[in-house]
JSON list of C-alpha atoms in Angstrom, two decimals:
[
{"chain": "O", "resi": 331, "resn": "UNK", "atom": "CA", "xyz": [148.95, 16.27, -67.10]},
{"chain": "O", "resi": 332, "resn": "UNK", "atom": "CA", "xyz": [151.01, 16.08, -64.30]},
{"chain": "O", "resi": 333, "resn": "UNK", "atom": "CA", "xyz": [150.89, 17.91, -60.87]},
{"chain": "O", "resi": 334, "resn": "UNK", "atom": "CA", "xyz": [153.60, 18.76, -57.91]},
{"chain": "O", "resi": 335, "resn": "UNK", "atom": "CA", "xyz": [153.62, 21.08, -55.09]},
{"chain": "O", "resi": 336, "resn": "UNK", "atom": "CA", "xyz": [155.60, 23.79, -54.75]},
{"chain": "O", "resi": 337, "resn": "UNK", "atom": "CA", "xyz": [159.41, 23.60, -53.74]},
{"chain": "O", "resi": 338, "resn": "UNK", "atom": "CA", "xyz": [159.41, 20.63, -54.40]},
{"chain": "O", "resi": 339, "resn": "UNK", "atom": "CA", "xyz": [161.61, 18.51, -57.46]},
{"chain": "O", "resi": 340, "resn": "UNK", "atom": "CA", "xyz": [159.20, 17.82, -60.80]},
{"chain": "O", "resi": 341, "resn": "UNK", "atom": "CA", "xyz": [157.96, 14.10, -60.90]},
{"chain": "O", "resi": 342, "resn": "UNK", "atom": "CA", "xyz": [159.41, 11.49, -63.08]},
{"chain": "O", "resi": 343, "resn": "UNK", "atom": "CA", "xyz": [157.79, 11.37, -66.08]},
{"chain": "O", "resi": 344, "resn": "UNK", "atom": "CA", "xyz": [157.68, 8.15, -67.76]},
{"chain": "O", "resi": 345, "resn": "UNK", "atom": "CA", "xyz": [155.74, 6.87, -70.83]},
{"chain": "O", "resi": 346, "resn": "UNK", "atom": "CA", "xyz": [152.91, 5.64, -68.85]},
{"chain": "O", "resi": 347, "resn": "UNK", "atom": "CA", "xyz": [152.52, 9.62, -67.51]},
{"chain": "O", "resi": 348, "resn": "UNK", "atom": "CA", "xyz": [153.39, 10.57, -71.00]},
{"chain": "O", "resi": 349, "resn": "UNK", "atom": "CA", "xyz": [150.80, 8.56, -73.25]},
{"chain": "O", "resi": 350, "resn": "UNK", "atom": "CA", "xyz": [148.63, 6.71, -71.16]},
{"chain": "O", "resi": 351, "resn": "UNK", "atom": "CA", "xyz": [149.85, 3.11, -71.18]},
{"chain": "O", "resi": 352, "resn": "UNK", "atom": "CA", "xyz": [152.67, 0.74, -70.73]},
{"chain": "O", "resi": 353, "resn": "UNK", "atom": "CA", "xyz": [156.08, 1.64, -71.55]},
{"chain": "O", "resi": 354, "resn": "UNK", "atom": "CA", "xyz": [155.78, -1.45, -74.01]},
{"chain": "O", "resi": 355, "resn": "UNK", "atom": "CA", "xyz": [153.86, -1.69, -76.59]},
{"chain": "O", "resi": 356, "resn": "UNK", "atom": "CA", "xyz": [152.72, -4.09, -79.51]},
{"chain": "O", "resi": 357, "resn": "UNK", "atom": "CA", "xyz": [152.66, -2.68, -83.08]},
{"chain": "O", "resi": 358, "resn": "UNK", "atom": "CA", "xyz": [151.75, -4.73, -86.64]},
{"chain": "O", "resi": 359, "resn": "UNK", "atom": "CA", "xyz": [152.37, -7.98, -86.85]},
{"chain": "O", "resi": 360, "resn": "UNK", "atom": "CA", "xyz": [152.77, -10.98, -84.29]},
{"chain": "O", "resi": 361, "resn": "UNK", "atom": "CA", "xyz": [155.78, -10.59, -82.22]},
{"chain": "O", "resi": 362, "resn": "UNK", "atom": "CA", "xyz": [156.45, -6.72, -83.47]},
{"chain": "O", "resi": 363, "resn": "UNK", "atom": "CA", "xyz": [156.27, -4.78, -80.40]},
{"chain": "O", "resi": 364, "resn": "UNK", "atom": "CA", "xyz": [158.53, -2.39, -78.42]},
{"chain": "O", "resi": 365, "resn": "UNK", "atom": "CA", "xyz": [159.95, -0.08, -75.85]},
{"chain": "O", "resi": 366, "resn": "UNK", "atom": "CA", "xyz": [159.07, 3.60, -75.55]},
{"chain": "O", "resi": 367, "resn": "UNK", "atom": "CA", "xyz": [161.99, 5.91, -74.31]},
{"chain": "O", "resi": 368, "resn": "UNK", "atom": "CA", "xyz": [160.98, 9.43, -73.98]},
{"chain": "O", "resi": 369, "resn": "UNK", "atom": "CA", "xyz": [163.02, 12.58, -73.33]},
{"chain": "O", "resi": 370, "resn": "UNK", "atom": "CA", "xyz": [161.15, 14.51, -71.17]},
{"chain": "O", "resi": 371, "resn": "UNK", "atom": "CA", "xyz": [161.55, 18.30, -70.90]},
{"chain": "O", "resi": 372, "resn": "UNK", "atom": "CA", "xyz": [160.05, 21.46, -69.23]},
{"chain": "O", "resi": 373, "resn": "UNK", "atom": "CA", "xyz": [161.06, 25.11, -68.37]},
{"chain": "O", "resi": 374, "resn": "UNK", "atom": "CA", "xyz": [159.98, 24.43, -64.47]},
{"chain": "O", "resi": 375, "resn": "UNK", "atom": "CA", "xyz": [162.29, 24.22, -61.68]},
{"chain": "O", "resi": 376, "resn": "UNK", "atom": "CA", "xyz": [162.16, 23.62, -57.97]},
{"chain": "O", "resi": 377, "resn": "UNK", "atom": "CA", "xyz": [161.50, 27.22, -57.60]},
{"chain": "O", "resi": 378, "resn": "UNK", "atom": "CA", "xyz": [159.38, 27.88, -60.08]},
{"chain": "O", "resi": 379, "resn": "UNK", "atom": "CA", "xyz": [155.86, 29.92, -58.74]},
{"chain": "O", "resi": 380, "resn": "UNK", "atom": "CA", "xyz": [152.38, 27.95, -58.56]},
{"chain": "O", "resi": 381, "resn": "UNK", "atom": "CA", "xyz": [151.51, 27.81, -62.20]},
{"chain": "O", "resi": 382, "resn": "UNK", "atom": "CA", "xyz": [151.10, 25.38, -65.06]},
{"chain": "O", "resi": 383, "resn": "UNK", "atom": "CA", "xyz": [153.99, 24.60, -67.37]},
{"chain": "O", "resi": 384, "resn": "UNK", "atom": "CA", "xyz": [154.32, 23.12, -70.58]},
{"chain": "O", "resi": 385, "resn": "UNK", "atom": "CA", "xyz": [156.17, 19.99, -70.49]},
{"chain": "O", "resi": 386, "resn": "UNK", "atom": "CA", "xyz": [157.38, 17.98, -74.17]},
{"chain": "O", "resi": 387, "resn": "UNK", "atom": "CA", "xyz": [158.12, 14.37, -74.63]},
{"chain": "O", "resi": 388, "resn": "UNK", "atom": "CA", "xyz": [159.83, 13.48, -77.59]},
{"chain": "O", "resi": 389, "resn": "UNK", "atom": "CA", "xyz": [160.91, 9.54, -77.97]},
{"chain": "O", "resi": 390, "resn": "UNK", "atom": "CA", "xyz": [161.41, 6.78, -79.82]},
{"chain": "O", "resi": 391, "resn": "UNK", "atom": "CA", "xyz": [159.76, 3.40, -80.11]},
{"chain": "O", "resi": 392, "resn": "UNK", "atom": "CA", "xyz": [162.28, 0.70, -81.65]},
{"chain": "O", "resi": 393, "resn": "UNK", "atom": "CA", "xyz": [160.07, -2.18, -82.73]},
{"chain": "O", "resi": 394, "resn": "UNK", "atom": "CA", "xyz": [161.53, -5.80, -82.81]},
{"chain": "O", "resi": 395, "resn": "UNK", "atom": "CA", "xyz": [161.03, -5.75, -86.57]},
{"chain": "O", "resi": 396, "resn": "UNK", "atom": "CA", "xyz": [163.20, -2.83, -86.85]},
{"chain": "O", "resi": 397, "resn": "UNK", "atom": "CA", "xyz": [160.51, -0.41, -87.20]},
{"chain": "O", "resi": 398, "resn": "UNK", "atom": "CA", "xyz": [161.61, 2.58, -85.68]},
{"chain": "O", "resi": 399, "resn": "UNK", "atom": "CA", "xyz": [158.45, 5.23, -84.52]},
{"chain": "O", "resi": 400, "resn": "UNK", "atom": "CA", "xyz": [158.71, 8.15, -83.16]},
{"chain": "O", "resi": 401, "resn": "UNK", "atom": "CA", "xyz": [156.79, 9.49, -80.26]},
{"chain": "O", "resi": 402, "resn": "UNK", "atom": "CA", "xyz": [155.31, 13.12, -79.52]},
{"chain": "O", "resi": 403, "resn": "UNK", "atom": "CA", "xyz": [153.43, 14.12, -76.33]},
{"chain": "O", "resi": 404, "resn": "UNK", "atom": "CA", "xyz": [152.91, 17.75, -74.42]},
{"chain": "O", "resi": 405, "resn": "UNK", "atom": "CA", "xyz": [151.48, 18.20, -71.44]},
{"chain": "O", "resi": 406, "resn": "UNK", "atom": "CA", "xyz": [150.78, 20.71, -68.78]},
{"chain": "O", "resi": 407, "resn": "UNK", "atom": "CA", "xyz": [153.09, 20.37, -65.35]},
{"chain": "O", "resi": 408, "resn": "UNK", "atom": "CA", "xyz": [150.49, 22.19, -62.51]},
{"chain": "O", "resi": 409, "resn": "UNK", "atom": "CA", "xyz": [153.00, 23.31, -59.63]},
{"chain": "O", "resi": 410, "resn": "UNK", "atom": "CA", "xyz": [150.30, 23.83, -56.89]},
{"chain": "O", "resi": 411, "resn": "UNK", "atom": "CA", "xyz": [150.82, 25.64, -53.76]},
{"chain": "O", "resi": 412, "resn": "UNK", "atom": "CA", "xyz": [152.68, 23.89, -51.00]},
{"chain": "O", "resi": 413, "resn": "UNK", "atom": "CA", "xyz": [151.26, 23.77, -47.00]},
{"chain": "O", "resi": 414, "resn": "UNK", "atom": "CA", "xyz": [151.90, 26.46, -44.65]},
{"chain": "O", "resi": 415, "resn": "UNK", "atom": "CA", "xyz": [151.25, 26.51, -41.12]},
{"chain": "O", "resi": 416, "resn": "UNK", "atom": "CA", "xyz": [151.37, 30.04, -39.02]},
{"chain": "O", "resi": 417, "resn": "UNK", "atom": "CA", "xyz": [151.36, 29.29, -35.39]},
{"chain": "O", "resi": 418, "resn": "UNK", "atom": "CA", "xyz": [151.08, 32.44, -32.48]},
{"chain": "O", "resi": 419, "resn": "UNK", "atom": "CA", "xyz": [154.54, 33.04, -31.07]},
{"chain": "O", "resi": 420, "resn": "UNK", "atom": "CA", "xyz": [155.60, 34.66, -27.72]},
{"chain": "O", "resi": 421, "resn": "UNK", "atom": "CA", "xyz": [153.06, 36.65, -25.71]},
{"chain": "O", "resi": 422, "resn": "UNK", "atom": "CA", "xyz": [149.55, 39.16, -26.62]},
{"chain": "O", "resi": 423, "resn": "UNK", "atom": "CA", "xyz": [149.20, 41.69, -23.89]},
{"chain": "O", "resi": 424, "resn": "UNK", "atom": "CA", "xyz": [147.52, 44.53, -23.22]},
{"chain": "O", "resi": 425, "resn": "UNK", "atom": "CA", "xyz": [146.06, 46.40, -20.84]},
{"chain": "O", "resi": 426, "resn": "UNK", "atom": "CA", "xyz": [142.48, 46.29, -19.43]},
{"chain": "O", "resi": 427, "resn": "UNK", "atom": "CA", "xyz": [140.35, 48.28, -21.21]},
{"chain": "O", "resi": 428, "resn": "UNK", "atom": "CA", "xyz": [137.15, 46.25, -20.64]},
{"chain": "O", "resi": 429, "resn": "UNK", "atom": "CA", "xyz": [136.91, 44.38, -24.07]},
{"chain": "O", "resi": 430, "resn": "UNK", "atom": "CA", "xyz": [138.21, 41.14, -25.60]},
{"chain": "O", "resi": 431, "resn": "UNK", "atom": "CA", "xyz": [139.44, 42.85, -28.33]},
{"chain": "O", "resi": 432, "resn": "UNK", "atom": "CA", "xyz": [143.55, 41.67, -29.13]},
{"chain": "O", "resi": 433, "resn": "UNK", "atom": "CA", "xyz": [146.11, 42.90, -31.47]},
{"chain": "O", "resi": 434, "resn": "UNK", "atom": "CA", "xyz": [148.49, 40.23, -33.70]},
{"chain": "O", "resi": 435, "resn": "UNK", "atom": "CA", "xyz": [152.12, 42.01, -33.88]},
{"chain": "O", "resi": 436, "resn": "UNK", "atom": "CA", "xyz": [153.82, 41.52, -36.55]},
{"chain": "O", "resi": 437, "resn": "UNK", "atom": "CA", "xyz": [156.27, 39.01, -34.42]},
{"chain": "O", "resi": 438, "resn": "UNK", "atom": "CA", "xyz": [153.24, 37.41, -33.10]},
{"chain": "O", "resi": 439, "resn": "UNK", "atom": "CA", "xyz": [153.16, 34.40, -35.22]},
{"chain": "O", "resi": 440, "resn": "UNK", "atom": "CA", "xyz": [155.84, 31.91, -37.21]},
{"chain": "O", "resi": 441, "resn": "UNK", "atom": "CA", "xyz": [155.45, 30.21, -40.51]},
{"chain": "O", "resi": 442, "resn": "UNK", "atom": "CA", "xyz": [156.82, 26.44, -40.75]},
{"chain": "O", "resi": 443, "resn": "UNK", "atom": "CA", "xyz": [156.98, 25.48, -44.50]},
{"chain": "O", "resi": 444, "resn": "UNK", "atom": "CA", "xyz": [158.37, 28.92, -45.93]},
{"chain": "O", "resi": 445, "resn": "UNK", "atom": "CA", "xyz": [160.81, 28.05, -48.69]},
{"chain": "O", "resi": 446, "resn": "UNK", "atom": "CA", "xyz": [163.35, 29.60, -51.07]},
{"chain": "O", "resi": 447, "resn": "UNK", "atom": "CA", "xyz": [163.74, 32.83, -48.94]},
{"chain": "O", "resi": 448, "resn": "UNK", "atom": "CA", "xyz": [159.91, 34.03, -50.04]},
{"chain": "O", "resi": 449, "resn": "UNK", "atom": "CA", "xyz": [158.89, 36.73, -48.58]},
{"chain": "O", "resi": 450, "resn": "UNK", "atom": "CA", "xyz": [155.33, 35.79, -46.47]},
{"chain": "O", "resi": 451, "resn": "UNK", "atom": "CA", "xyz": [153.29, 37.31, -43.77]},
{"chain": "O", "resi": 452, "resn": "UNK", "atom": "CA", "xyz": [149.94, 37.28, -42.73]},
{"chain": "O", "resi": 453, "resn": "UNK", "atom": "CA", "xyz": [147.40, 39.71, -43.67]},
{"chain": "O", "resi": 454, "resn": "UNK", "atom": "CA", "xyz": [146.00, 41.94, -41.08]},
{"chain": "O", "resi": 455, "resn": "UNK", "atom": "CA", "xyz": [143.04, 39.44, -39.46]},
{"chain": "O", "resi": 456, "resn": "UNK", "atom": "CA", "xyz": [139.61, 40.64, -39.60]},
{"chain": "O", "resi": 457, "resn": "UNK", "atom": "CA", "xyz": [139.07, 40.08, -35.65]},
{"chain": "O", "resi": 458, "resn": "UNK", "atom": "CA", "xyz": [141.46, 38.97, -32.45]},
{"chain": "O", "resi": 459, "resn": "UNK", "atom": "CA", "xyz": [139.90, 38.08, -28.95]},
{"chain": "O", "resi": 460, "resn": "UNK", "atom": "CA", "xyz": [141.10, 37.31, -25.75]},
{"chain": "O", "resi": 461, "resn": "UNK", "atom": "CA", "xyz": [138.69, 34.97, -24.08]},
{"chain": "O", "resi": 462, "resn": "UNK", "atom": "CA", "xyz": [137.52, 36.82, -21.30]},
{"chain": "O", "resi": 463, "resn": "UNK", "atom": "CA", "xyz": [137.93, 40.67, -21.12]},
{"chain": "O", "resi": 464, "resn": "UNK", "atom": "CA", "xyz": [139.49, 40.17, -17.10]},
{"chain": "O", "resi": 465, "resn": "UNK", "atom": "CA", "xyz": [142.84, 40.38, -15.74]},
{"chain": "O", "resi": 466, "resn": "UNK", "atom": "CA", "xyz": [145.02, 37.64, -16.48]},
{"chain": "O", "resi": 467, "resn": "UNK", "atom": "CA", "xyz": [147.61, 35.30, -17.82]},
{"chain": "O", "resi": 468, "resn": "UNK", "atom": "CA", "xyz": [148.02, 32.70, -20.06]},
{"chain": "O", "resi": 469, "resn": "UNK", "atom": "CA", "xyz": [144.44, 33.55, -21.49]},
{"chain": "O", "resi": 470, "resn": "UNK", "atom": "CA", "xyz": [143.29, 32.20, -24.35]},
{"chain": "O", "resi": 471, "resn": "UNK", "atom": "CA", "xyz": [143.69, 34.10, -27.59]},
{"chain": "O", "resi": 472, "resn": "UNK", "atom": "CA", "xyz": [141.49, 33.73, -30.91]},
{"chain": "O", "resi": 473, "resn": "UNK", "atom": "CA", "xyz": [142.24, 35.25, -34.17]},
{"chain": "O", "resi": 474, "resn": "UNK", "atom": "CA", "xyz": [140.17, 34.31, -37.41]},
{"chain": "O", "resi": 475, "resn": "UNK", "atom": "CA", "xyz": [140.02, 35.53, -41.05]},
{"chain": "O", "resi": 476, "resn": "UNK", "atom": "CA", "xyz": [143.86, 34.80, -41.63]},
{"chain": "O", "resi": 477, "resn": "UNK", "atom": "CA", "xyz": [145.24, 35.28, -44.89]},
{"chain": "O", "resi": 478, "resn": "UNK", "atom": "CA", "xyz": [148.73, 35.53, -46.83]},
{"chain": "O", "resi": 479, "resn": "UNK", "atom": "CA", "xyz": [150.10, 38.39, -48.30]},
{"chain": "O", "resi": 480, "resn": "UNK", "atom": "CA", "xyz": [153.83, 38.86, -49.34]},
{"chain": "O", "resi": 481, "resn": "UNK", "atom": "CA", "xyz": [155.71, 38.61, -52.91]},
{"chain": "O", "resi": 482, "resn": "UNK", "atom": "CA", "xyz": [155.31, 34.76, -52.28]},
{"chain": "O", "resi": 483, "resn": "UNK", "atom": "CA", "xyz": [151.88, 34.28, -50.72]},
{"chain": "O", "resi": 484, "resn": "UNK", "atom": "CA", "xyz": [150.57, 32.89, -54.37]},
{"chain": "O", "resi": 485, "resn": "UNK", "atom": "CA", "xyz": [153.02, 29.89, -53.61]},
{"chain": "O", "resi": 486, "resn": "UNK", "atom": "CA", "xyz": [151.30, 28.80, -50.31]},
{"chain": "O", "resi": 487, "resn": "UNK", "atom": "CA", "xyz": [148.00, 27.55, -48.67]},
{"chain": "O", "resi": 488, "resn": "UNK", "atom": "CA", "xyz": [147.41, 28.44, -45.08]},
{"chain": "O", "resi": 489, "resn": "UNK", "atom": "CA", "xyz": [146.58, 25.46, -43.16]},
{"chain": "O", "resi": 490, "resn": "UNK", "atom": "CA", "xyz": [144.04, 27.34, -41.91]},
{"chain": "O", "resi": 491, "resn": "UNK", "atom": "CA", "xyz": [142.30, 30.67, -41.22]},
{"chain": "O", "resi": 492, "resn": "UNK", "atom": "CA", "xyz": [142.77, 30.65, -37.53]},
{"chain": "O", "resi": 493, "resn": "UNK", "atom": "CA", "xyz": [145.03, 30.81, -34.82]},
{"chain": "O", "resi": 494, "resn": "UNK", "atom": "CA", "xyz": [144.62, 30.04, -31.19]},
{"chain": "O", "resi": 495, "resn": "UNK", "atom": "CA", "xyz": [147.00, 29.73, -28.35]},
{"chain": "O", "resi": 496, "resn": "UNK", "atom": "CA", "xyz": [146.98, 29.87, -24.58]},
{"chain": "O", "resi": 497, "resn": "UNK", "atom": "CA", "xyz": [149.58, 33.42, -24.91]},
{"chain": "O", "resi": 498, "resn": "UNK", "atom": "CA", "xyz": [146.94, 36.37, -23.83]},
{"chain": "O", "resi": 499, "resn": "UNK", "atom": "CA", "xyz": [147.78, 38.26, -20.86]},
{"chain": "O", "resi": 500, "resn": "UNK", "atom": "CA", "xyz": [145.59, 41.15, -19.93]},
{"chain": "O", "resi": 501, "resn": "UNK", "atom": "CA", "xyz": [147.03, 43.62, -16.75]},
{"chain": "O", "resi": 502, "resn": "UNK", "atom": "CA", "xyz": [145.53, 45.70, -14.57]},
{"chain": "O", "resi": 503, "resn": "UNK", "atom": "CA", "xyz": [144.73, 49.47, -15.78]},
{"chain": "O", "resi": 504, "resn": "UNK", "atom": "CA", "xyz": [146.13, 52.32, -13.81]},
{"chain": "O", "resi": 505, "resn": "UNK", "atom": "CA", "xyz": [143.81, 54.39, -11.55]}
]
């Protein structure tokens, strides 16, 4: 079996992936040995979803006596999910209302590592908090339980589960 992370091109498979040893190999008699060549095949492509595929290798070994053998292998290709890393983005503001509590917008955070047009966001998080509940700028802000949703989230892993940035600003209330 063979593994690669999504978006990204399948591995080359050789016959040392394929069955477990040298691309050379010694068959029979003294001096009869040979070189495996497989043809290597598999229904995944670069944009294929996290998933495992089935993946054939059909070759030939030509011994130097002239024995010709041929070679069978399947295997499994795993396309795992690839890194994704949500940052905050522009400014968290609200108005004094005597709590920590803070609200993540919808434009509130970027992805880096979104590929092939998926459709990603992050799942409502459990709990947001400025780090004081006084007037201010450039406060802290803290948002944990962080997940993906989205057509594509299955294709991803969230570098992690919180986010934190210096982007809080909490004005005055009106009297």
């Amino acid at each position: 079996s063979v593994s690669r992370t999504y978006g990204a091109a399948n591995p080359s498979i050789d016959a040392s992936t394929l069955y477990g040893g040298p691309a050379s190999y010694v068959f029979g008699p003294a001096g009869d040995g040979g070189l495996v060549t497989p043809t290597v095949s598999t229904s995944a492509t670069v944009t294929s979803n996290v998933d495992d595929y089935a993946f054939t290798g059909d070759g030939s070994l030509n011994s130097d006596l002239g024995v010709v053998y041929r070679v069978v292998y399947t295997g499994v290709l795993s396309v795992t999910p690839a890194p994704l890393t949500a940052s905050l983005s522009g400014a968290i503001s609200k108005v004094y209302d005597g709590t920590l509590t803070a609200a993540l917008a919808a434009d509130g955070y970027t992805f880096t590592g979104v590929l092939n047009d998926d459709v990603v966001s992050l799942s409502a998080p459990s709990a947001g908090s400025f780090d004081t509940k006084n007037v201010g700028a450039e406060k802290t802000v803290t948002f944990t339980g962080l997940s993906l949703t989205g057509a594509g989230a299955s294709n991803y892993s969230l570098a992690t589960t919180e986010l934190e940035g210096d982007i809080g600003e909490i004005t005055p209330a009106s009297l």
